[in-house]
XYZ file of C-alpha atoms in Angstrom:
488
model
C 105.826 136.370 106.287
C 107.892 138.450 103.887
C 106.413 140.983 101.501
C 107.558 138.856 98.543
C 105.676 135.791 99.844
C 102.526 137.856 100.324
C 102.762 139.047 96.737
C 103.019 135.462 95.452
C 100.028 134.191 97.415
C 96.779 133.677 95.508
C 93.284 132.987 96.762
C 91.190 130.348 95.036
C 89.263 131.201 91.896
C 85.588 130.405 92.354
C 85.176 129.560 88.676
C 87.882 126.891 88.981
C 86.230 125.379 92.062
C 82.842 125.331 90.328
C 84.289 123.904 87.094
C 85.886 120.893 88.733
C 83.021 120.269 91.150
C 80.839 120.106 88.041
C 83.198 117.691 86.296
C 83.411 115.485 89.385
C 79.601 115.578 89.550
C 79.513 114.004 86.106
C 81.822 111.243 87.345
C 79.645 110.751 90.409
C 76.577 110.414 88.177
C 78.208 107.444 86.476
C 79.203 105.953 89.830
C 75.711 106.416 91.286
C 74.081 104.756 88.289
C 75.838 101.507 89.215
C 73.916 100.839 92.481
C 70.755 102.082 90.777
C 71.163 99.434 88.082
C 72.119 96.813 90.664
C 68.864 97.511 92.518
C 66.944 97.035 89.266
C 68.764 93.785 88.512
C 67.865 92.507 91.997
C 64.196 93.312 91.415
C 64.205 96.230 93.896
C 62.457 98.728 91.646
C 61.352 101.034 94.456
C 64.901 101.230 95.847
C 66.314 101.979 92.400
C 64.079 105.067 92.287
C 65.683 106.343 95.511
C 68.786 107.265 93.513
C 66.886 109.537 91.117
C 66.922 112.713 93.317
C 70.725 112.577 93.886
C 71.248 111.918 90.183
C 69.100 114.896 89.206
C 70.938 117.227 91.602
C 74.286 116.083 90.242
C 73.059 116.577 86.694
C 71.950 120.138 87.523
C 75.331 120.843 89.093
C 77.079 119.719 85.925
C 74.703 121.654 83.632
C 75.311 124.909 85.511
C 79.105 124.568 85.348
C 80.037 122.763 82.124
C 80.270 126.002 80.103
C 82.851 127.462 82.475
C 86.330 127.636 80.905
C 88.896 125.060 81.939
C 91.941 126.685 83.574
C 95.408 126.085 82.203
C 96.578 125.035 85.670
C 95.117 124.447 89.117
C 96.569 125.823 92.337
C 97.242 123.491 95.252
C 94.643 125.216 97.443
C 92.038 124.907 94.676
C 92.714 121.211 94.257
C 92.461 120.481 97.965
C 89.243 122.438 98.327
C 87.661 120.670 95.346
C 88.454 117.269 96.870
C 87.181 118.301 100.325
C 83.920 119.685 98.975
C 83.458 116.627 96.779
C 83.610 114.338 99.825
C 81.031 116.444 101.650
C 78.776 116.632 98.576
C 78.925 112.875 98.008
C 78.159 112.088 101.646
C 75.150 114.399 101.727
C 73.632 113.206 98.458
C 74.117 109.497 99.118
C 72.445 109.842 102.519
C 69.091 110.106 100.773
C 68.705 106.414 99.763
C 69.543 105.399 103.336
C 67.032 107.842 104.776
C 64.293 106.474 102.525
C 65.141 103.013 103.871
C 64.396 104.135 107.427
C 67.525 105.756 108.880
C 67.304 109.252 110.321
C 69.498 111.951 108.793
C 72.380 111.845 111.262
C 72.767 108.061 111.113
C 72.424 108.039 107.319
C 75.072 110.770 107.033
C 77.328 108.891 109.471
C 76.996 105.769 107.329
C 77.814 107.531 104.056
C 80.779 109.415 105.534
C 82.062 106.125 106.930
C 81.655 104.556 103.486
C 83.184 107.290 101.326
C 86.150 107.659 103.698
C 86.648 103.847 103.661
C 86.336 103.706 107.451
C 83.668 101.094 108.138
C 82.289 102.357 111.458
C 78.525 102.008 111.729
C 75.896 103.074 114.227
C 73.659 100.184 113.135
C 73.687 97.042 115.267
C 72.101 94.910 112.556
C 71.903 94.890 108.771
C 68.577 93.063 108.695
C 66.712 96.165 107.524
C 69.136 96.778 104.657
C 68.008 95.490 101.249
C 70.779 93.832 99.197
C 71.084 96.877 96.947
C 71.974 99.133 99.895
C 74.573 96.637 101.082
C 76.081 96.919 97.618
C 75.874 100.727 97.776
C 77.873 100.828 101.026
C 80.605 98.590 99.612
C 80.568 100.424 96.279
C 81.035 103.801 97.988
C 83.998 102.415 99.894
C 85.470 101.121 96.674
C 85.284 104.374 94.730
C 86.166 106.378 97.849
C 89.389 104.410 98.106
C 90.081 104.695 94.383
C 89.381 108.425 94.362
C 91.721 109.070 97.239
C 94.577 107.232 95.586
C 94.159 108.946 92.229
C 93.498 112.451 93.535
C 96.120 112.383 96.271
C 98.859 111.647 93.733
C 98.351 115.050 92.161
C 96.527 117.133 94.755
C 98.064 116.192 98.085
C 101.562 114.817 97.389
C 104.179 117.477 96.767
C 107.535 116.998 95.002
C 110.171 115.259 97.093
C 110.843 111.807 98.429
C 107.243 110.625 98.216
C 106.713 112.066 94.758
C 109.961 110.576 93.466
C 109.009 107.237 94.963
C 105.816 107.395 92.910
C 107.735 108.225 89.737
C 106.178 111.669 89.445
C 108.431 114.042 87.533
C 109.002 117.468 89.066
C 107.329 119.107 86.048
C 104.271 116.856 86.422
C 103.950 117.530 90.137
C 103.700 121.270 89.486
C 100.670 120.744 87.228
C 98.033 119.171 89.441
C 95.565 118.375 86.683
C 98.271 117.003 84.407
C 99.623 114.871 87.248
C 96.208 113.345 87.819
C 95.719 112.565 84.143
C 99.188 111.059 83.862
C 98.694 108.573 86.697
C 94.952 108.006 87.010
C 94.801 105.480 84.171
C 97.611 103.349 85.618
C 96.224 103.460 89.141
C 92.710 102.682 87.897
C 93.923 99.643 85.955
C 95.770 98.319 89.002
C 92.816 98.994 91.291
C 90.266 97.365 89.003
C 92.598 94.451 88.373
C 93.120 93.789 92.087
C 89.360 93.997 92.653
C 88.565 91.509 89.898
C 91.194 89.111 91.222
C 89.700 89.548 94.693
C 86.205 88.699 93.446
C 87.572 85.567 91.779
C 89.455 84.524 94.925
C 86.376 85.017 97.101
C 84.301 82.965 94.659
C 86.871 80.176 94.663
C 86.723 80.141 98.471
C 82.962 79.657 98.315
C 81.673 83.097 99.250
C 79.358 83.233 96.246
C 79.199 85.982 93.650
C 77.213 88.639 95.516
C 78.952 88.298 98.876
C 82.278 87.794 97.123
C 81.843 91.071 95.235
C 80.915 92.983 98.393
C 83.845 91.614 100.377
C 86.233 92.344 97.496
C 85.025 95.951 97.160
C 85.389 96.564 100.894
C 88.691 94.704 101.279
C 90.691 96.155 98.383
C 89.617 99.638 99.478
C 90.521 98.702 103.098
C 86.994 99.831 103.936
C 85.739 97.082 106.234
C 81.985 97.079 105.652
C 80.826 93.456 105.868
C 77.631 92.352 104.074
C 76.171 90.570 107.116
C 75.918 91.003 110.882
C 78.531 88.364 111.693
C 81.166 90.050 109.565
C 84.530 88.382 109.237
C 83.889 86.332 112.381
C 81.084 84.458 110.610
C 83.413 83.173 107.888
C 85.541 80.047 107.980
C 89.306 80.584 108.583
C 90.275 80.087 104.909
C 87.681 82.668 103.838
C 88.841 85.036 106.574
C 92.362 84.861 105.198
C 91.220 85.346 101.608
C 89.558 88.624 102.636
C 92.545 89.636 104.778
C 94.903 89.034 101.857
C 92.889 91.479 99.764
C 93.157 94.060 102.544
C 96.904 93.593 102.499
C 97.305 94.143 98.758
C 95.214 97.311 99.067
C 97.414 98.641 101.891
C 100.571 98.345 99.756
C 101.563 101.306 97.559
C 99.492 100.718 94.437
C 102.154 102.336 92.282
C 104.435 99.411 93.125
C 102.326 97.144 90.930
C 102.817 99.166 87.762
C 106.231 100.742 88.397
C 107.857 97.367 88.594
C 107.840 96.727 84.899
C 109.770 99.748 83.647
C 111.142 101.873 86.480
C 114.686 101.934 87.773
C 115.666 100.594 91.145
C 115.899 104.016 92.768
C 112.283 104.779 91.940
C 111.148 101.603 93.653
C 113.229 102.051 96.792
C 110.586 104.071 98.633
C 107.857 101.573 97.846
C 109.978 98.579 98.823
C 110.858 100.234 102.095
C 107.185 100.766 102.868
C 106.373 97.157 102.029
C 109.059 95.820 104.362
C 107.857 98.230 107.050
C 104.250 97.070 106.642
C 105.118 93.389 106.973
C 107.488 94.125 109.855
C 104.855 96.086 111.744
C 102.240 93.389 111.188
C 104.616 90.739 112.552
C 105.496 92.871 115.579
C 101.850 93.676 116.337
C 100.934 90.002 115.941
C 103.579 88.901 118.445
C 102.749 91.536 121.059
C 98.997 91.136 120.638
C 99.364 87.360 120.903
C 101.200 87.702 124.203
C 98.492 90.063 125.486
C 95.734 87.653 124.499
C 97.526 84.736 126.120
C 98.824 86.339 129.316
C 96.207 88.966 130.130
C 93.163 87.677 128.256
C 93.514 83.977 129.073
C 92.994 82.905 125.455
C 94.075 79.429 124.385
C 97.022 79.073 122.001
C 94.695 78.034 119.190
C 92.654 81.207 119.699
C 95.824 83.305 119.843
C 97.199 81.836 116.606
C 93.850 82.441 114.929
C 92.910 85.941 116.074
C 96.244 87.717 116.646
C 97.455 87.781 113.009
C 93.984 88.576 111.650
C 93.466 91.494 114.030
C 97.022 92.736 113.471
C 96.525 92.725 109.700
C 93.129 94.424 110.016
C 94.464 97.211 112.239
C 97.726 97.780 110.352
C 96.092 97.862 106.923
C 93.271 99.979 108.457
C 90.715 97.609 106.901
C 88.632 97.224 110.047
C 87.429 93.652 109.623
C 87.307 91.846 112.960
C 87.486 88.119 113.638
C 86.226 88.654 117.210
C 84.504 91.383 119.265
C 86.986 94.104 120.222
C 85.195 94.386 123.574
C 86.605 90.962 124.479
C 90.205 92.115 124.108
C 92.287 92.891 127.214
C 93.304 96.512 127.760
C 96.879 95.909 126.602
C 95.578 94.317 123.395
C 93.455 97.372 122.620
C 96.461 99.614 123.185
C 98.562 97.573 120.757
C 95.870 97.875 118.087
C 95.640 101.630 118.725
C 99.329 101.993 117.880
C 98.888 99.884 114.751
C 95.899 101.972 113.621
C 97.861 105.183 114.219
C 100.759 104.124 112.008
C 98.564 102.724 109.190
C 99.686 101.485 105.779
C 101.685 102.813 102.861
C 101.557 106.146 101.058
C 99.665 105.875 97.723
C 97.657 102.959 99.074
C 94.016 102.843 100.148
C 95.052 102.538 103.820
C 94.664 105.302 106.384
C 96.644 106.316 109.470
C 99.719 108.540 109.610
C 101.349 106.327 106.957
C 104.464 104.260 107.550
C 106.674 106.335 105.251
C 106.225 109.381 107.467
C 107.154 107.370 110.538
C 110.241 106.121 108.704
C 111.181 109.740 107.985
C 110.784 110.508 111.685
C 112.997 107.567 112.660
C 115.586 108.608 110.071
C 115.676 112.097 111.537
C 116.101 110.689 115.053
C 118.857 108.326 113.906
C 120.728 111.179 112.197
C 120.510 113.260 115.373
C 121.904 110.451 117.531
C 124.777 109.781 115.112
C 125.554 113.486 114.800
C 126.079 113.669 118.568
C 129.104 111.364 118.219
C 130.625 113.088 115.158
C 133.165 115.911 115.069
C 131.707 119.370 115.462
C 132.016 120.369 111.802
C 131.001 117.029 110.295
C 128.032 117.108 107.937
C 125.358 114.412 108.161
C 122.015 114.639 106.433
C 119.105 112.321 107.299
C 118.390 109.930 104.450
C 115.866 107.349 103.414
C 115.473 105.007 100.454
C 118.954 105.804 99.165
C 118.664 109.586 99.100
C 118.949 112.537 101.433
C 115.803 114.010 102.900
C 115.032 117.634 102.228
C 113.828 120.074 104.845
C 110.412 120.367 103.208
C 109.956 116.586 103.228
C 110.864 116.327 106.901
C 108.660 119.268 107.863
C 105.725 117.849 105.908
C 105.996 114.430 107.530
C 106.291 115.841 111.041
C 103.409 118.244 110.416
C 101.037 115.466 109.345
C 101.984 113.321 112.345
C 101.490 116.211 114.792
C 98.170 117.235 113.242
C 96.963 113.652 113.299
C 97.812 113.285 116.990
C 96.271 116.685 117.719
C 92.944 115.719 116.133
C 92.938 112.462 118.099
C 93.583 114.215 121.426
C 90.925 116.892 120.899
C 88.339 114.300 119.856
C 89.272 112.059 122.776
C 88.581 114.899 125.238
C 85.016 115.194 123.902
C 84.319 111.529 124.723
C 85.914 111.743 128.166
C 83.984 114.953 128.916
C 80.730 113.068 128.329
C 81.802 110.247 130.631
C 82.880 107.472 128.254
C 85.686 105.055 129.293
C 89.093 106.581 128.408
C 90.678 103.564 126.690
C 87.594 102.615 124.685
C 87.114 106.274 123.727
C 90.704 106.547 122.535
C 90.293 103.333 120.545
C 87.155 104.680 118.833
C 88.690 108.056 118.014
C 91.882 106.547 116.604
C 89.820 104.070 114.577
C 87.794 106.922 113.056
C 90.745 109.242 112.388
C 92.795 106.381 110.965
C 89.769 105.365 108.838
C 89.995 101.853 110.277
C 86.489 100.914 111.428
C 87.297 98.605 114.344
C 84.993 99.504 117.228
C 85.251 99.074 120.973
C 81.440 99.106 121.109
C 80.932 102.824 121.699
C 79.644 103.674 118.217
C 75.911 102.977 118.132
C 72.540 104.591 117.491
C 72.495 105.677 121.139
C 75.741 107.663 120.813
C 75.048 111.388 121.438
C 74.740 113.488 118.292
C 77.749 115.585 119.329
C 80.006 112.536 119.443
C 78.642 111.204 116.157
C 79.591 114.562 114.661
C 83.065 114.310 116.216
C 83.606 110.887 114.658
C 82.336 112.161 111.286
C 84.847 115.001 111.397
C 87.576 112.541 112.412
C 86.807 110.267 109.461
C 86.849 113.144 106.989
C 89.998 114.633 108.521
C 91.824 111.328 108.509
C 90.928 110.417 104.942
C 92.278 113.682 103.511
C 95.113 113.859 106.051
C 93.794 117.026 107.735
C 95.720 119.568 105.653
C 93.082 119.735 102.920
C 90.458 120.692 105.495
C 92.744 123.319 107.039
C 93.203 124.814 103.574
C 89.411 124.834 103.176
C 88.976 126.676 106.500
C 91.929 129.068 106.061
C 90.608 132.601 105.267
C 93.571 133.276 102.995
C 92.321 130.539 100.690
C 89.167 132.522 99.985
C 90.107 136.190 100.401
C 92.908 137.980 98.586
C 94.402 138.492 95.168
C 93.429 135.951 92.514
C 95.097 134.811 89.337
C 93.532 135.790 86.047
C 91.852 132.843 84.314
C 94.007 131.807 81.357
């Protein structure tokens, strides 16, 4: 590191962190009031009171920080740390209503982390002990967890370059993290709410009823995967299964595509269109390969193959996590195919998890450029390109870094399961599902899972939802110690 770079590096300002944690606490108060009011409307007065302690703590947090001055700008490390701490704070506070309902702390925390990260893994084998209001709370947390990730990642996690240009973020906006969030949050929120309302209507038209239709819509649009009953997607009729799956699909598409279409130029849409084609292409490929595995290795009938293969492929690729059949019944090759789908995930600026298809497309573009360059004259110049423009070195490095970090987290977590004697393939499936925030389970996740492995899966879910880098920034000593900017 050069001396000039060291001089330009700034540690986070504690006042900035506290200011925005306080402001986000005020937002979380409003979000937490919703399940509280739902519990009251359902006649569950005692359960509505369970939300009072978290609400009071959030109110105190806001009261202690609201007088702090608002900074003129927010550094990237400050933004990432605020988002990371907000996810931890939300998970801890929302564990309380679950604990009052009978869960111990570690299972309640596992459930809330799974909800806020839109994963959908659960240690609970049955939902019989859950009152309706808590079922709503789980789905509601997935919904605002998915919304928050989309809105905050636009400004806090996506840097200028191919991805930013594809989202129609101007270079000047991308430098101002707070301004970027304000500029795009309203559009994203309108799209997200609109898709959710349409989803509720579709579910009602397919006969799911209002309450179950709302819960499925909240979990599907956020690609969360929490079902409101023990049977899950498998308990629904095929038309209803496809109505839910369709909502998962629209949530896994870049949400900016819905509002950019009306006024943006073709070049701004190229990145989104490429991701959409890649998503549908991957789903078709996974469906075909999974279908062959089910037929040849699993002995499934053609009717079963035509039913389950596309549903499971869509669930894994969109990282929604709804399952039309027990994953334990899949042949080994079928599980491996779903693992690859969960790793790749959905589109950037969507609610889906995984490495994201756009980053894999960047990797393939880099490989293609290398192969072509080998057949060109020595002094010929060829730059890797995607979506009608050349890729910059920072864009390529960022994509490769995320992919490598993602794989690294999966491998380290996988070793923990193998060390404790769990089956290798099922362990890999569970770890990839958690890190990709998918929620499909090979059957390993349960109340009986050792506390260490529950903690590993919790870390995986949090890492995967914020794409790892935000947590590395949080843990990096240079983020906390060093020269700080003067508050403006």
